[in-house]
Short mmCIF file of C-alpha atoms in Angstrom, two decimals:
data_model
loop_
_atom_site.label_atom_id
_atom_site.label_comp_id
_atom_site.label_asym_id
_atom_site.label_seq_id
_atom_site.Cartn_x
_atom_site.Cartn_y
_atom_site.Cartn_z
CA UNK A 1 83.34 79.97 116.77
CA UNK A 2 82.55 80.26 113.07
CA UNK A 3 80.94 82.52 110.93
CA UNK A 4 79.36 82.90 107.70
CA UNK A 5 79.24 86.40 106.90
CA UNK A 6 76.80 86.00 104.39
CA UNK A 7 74.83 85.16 107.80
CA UNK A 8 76.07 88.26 109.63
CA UNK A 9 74.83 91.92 109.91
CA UNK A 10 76.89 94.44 108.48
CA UNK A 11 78.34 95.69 111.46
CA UNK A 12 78.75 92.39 112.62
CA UNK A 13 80.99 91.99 109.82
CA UNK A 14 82.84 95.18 110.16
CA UNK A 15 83.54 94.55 113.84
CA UNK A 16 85.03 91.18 113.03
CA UNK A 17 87.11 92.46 110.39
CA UNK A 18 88.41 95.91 111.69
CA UNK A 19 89.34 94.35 115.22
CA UNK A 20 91.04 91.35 113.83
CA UNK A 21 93.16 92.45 110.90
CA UNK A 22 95.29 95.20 112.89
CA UNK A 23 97.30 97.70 112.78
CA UNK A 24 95.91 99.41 109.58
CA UNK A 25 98.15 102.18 107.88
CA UNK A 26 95.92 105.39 107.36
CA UNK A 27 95.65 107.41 103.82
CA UNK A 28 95.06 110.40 104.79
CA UNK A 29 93.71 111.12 101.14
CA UNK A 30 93.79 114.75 99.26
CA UNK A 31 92.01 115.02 96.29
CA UNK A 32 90.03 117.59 94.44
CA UNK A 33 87.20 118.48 92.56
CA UNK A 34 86.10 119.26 89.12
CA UNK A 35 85.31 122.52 90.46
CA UNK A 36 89.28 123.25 92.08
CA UNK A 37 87.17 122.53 95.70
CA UNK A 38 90.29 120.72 97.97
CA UNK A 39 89.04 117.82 99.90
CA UNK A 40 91.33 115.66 102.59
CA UNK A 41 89.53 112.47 103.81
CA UNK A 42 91.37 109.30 105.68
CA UNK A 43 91.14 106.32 104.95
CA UNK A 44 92.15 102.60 107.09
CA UNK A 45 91.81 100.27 104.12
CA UNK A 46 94.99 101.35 102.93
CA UNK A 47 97.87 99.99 101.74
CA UNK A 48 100.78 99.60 99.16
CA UNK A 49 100.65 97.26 96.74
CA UNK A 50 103.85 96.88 94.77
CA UNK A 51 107.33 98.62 94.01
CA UNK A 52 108.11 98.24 90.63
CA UNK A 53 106.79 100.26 90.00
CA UNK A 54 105.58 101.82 93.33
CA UNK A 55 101.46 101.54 93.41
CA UNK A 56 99.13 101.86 96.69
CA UNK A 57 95.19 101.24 97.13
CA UNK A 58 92.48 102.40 99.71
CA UNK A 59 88.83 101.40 99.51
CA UNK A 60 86.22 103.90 99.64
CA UNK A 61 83.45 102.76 101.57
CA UNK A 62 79.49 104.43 100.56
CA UNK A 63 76.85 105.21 102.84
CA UNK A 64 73.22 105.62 101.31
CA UNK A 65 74.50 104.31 98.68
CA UNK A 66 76.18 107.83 97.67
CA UNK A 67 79.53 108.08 96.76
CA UNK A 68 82.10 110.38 99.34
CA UNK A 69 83.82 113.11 97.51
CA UNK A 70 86.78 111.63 97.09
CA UNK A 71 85.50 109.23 95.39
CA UNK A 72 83.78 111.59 93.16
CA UNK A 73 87.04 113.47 93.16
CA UNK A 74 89.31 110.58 92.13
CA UNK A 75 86.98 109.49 89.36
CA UNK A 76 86.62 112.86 87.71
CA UNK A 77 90.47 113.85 88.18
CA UNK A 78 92.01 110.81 87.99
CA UNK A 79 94.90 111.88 90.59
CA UNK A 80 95.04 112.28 94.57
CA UNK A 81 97.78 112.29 97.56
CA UNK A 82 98.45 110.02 100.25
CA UNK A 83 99.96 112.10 103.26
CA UNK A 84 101.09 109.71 105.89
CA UNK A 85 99.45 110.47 109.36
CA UNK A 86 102.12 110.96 112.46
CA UNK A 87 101.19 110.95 116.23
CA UNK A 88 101.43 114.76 116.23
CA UNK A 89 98.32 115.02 113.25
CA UNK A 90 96.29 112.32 114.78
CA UNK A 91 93.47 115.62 115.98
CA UNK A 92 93.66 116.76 112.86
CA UNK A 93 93.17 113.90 110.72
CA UNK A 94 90.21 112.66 113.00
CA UNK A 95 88.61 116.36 112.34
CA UNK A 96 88.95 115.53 108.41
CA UNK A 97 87.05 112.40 109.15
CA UNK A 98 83.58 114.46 109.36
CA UNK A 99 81.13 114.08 107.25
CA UNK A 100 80.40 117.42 105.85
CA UNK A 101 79.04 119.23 102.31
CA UNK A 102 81.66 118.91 99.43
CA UNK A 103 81.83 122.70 99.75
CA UNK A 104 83.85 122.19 102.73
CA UNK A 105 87.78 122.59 102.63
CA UNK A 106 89.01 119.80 105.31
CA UNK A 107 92.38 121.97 104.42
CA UNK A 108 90.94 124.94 106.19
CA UNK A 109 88.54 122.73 108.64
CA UNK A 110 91.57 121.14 110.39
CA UNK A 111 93.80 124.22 109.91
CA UNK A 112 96.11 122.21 107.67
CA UNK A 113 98.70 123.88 105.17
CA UNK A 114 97.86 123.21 101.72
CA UNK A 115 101.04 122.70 99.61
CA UNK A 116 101.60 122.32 95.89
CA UNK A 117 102.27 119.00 94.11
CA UNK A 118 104.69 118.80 91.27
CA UNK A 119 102.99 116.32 89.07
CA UNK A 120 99.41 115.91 89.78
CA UNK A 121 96.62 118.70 90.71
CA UNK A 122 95.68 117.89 94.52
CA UNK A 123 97.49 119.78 97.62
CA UNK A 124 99.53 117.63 99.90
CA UNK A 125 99.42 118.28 103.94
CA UNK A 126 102.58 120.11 104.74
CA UNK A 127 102.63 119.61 108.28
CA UNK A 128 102.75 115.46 106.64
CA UNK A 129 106.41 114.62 106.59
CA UNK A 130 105.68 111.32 103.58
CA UNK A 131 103.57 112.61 100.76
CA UNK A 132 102.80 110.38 97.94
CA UNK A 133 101.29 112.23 94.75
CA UNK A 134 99.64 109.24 92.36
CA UNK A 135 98.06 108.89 89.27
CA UNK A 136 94.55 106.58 89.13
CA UNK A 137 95.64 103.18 87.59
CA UNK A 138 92.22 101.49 88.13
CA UNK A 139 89.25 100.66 90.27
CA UNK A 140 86.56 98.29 91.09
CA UNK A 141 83.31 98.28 93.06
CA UNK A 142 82.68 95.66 95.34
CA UNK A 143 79.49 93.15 94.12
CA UNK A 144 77.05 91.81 95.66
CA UNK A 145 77.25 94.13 98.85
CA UNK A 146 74.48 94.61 101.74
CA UNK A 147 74.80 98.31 102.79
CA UNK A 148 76.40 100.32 99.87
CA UNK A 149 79.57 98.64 99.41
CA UNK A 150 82.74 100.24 99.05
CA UNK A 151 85.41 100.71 95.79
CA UNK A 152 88.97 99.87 95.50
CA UNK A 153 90.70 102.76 94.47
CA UNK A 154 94.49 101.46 92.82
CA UNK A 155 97.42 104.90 92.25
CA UNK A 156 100.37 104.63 90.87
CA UNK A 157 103.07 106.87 92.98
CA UNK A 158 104.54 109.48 90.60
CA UNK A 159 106.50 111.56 92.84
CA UNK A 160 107.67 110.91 96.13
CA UNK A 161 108.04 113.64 99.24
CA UNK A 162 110.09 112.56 102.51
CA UNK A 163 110.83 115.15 105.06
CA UNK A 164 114.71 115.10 105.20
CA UNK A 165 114.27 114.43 109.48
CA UNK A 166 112.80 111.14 108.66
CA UNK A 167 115.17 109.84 106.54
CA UNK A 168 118.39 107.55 107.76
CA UNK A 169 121.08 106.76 105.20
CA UNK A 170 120.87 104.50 102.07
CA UNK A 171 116.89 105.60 102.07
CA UNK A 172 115.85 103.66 105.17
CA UNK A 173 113.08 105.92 107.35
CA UNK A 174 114.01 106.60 110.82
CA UNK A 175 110.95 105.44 112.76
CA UNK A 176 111.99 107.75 116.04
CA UNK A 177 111.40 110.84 113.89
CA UNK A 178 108.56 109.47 111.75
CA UNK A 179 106.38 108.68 114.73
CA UNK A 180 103.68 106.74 112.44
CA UNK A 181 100.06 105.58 114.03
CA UNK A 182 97.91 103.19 112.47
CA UNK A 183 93.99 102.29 113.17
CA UNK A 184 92.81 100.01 115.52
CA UNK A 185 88.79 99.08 116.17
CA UNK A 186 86.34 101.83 117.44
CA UNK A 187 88.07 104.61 118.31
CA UNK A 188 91.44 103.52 119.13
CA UNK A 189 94.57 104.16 117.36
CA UNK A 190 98.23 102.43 117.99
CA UNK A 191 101.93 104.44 117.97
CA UNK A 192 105.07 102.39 117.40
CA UNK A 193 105.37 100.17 120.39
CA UNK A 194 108.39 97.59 121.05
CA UNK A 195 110.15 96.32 117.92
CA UNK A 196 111.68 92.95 117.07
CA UNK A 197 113.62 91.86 114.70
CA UNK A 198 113.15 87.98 112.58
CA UNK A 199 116.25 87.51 110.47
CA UNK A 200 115.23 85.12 107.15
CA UNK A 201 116.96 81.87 107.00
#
């Protein structure tokens, strides 16, 4: 079958797209307000997008066409944290996924451990074991959108945080100590399963 999504419903769309292009990394995102008000939000378009030097993105979708307070956070502070979501976090990052008043601490709602960053103003998860603080490089709302649309949020990683269990010599990450899960469709999530290697010729 084909389709046009120009010719689709919304959640048509999202269906297609969220239960094709899997797994999804999560960024579990910290970020804070104007105000000093923590917020920790995650977030399954997510990815890095370079090395040289080291950048990652997420897109922040909007509902009501209102923005989510990290978005509102990001744009006023120009910094957040990526904390990198393990199986043993999943029931906590799925409580920060609520939708509740900016006045909330997710920090305090999930009964998280807010730790200092060195270089930029947001807390990182302790209890994450890979911590990215990063510095807003740029961002872009998507045009021409049918239900509020969503904005592309790039960071440039300026400080790095790796739990010394996770880490194998020669800074290669030991996957059997990371224990990473990713996003599926719905309301199902994927651990690590069997892994193969494909040598390039």
């Amino acid at each position: 079958m084909q389709f046009d999504p120009n010719e689709l419903e919304h959640t048509a769309v999202y269906k297609l797209l969220t239960g094709s292009i899997i797994p999804r990394p999560i960024g579990w995102i910290s970020s804070i307000s104007a105000n000093g008000i923590s917020n920790l939000a995650p977030f399954s378009y997510f990815n890095a997008v370079g090395d040289d030097p080291p950048h990652v993105m997420f897109a922040i979708g909007s509902s009501n066409n209102s923005n989510k307070d990290t978005l509102n956070n990001v744009l006023a502070t120009k910094q957040f944290v990526v904390n990198m979501v393990t199986e043993d976090l999943a029931d906590q990052m799925n409580t920060t996924a609520q939708a509740v008043p900016p006045e909330v601490n997710e920090f305090e709602l999930a009964k998280l451990t807010p730790l200092a960053s060195i270089k930029v103003k947001p807390f990182r998860v302790a209890e994450s074991p890979i911590t990215f603080e990063c510095e807003l490089v740029h961002h872009y709302f998507l045009e021409d959108h049918k239900q509020g649309g969503a904005c592309v949020i790039i960071g440039r990683i300026v400080m790095m945080h790796f739990d010394e269990a996770v880490l194998l010599d020669n800074y290669k990450i030991n996957l059997d100590t990371y224990k990473p899960i990713a996003r599926l469709a719905g309301s199902q999530y994927a651990k690590m399963g069997e892994l193969f290697s494909v040598k390039r010729k």
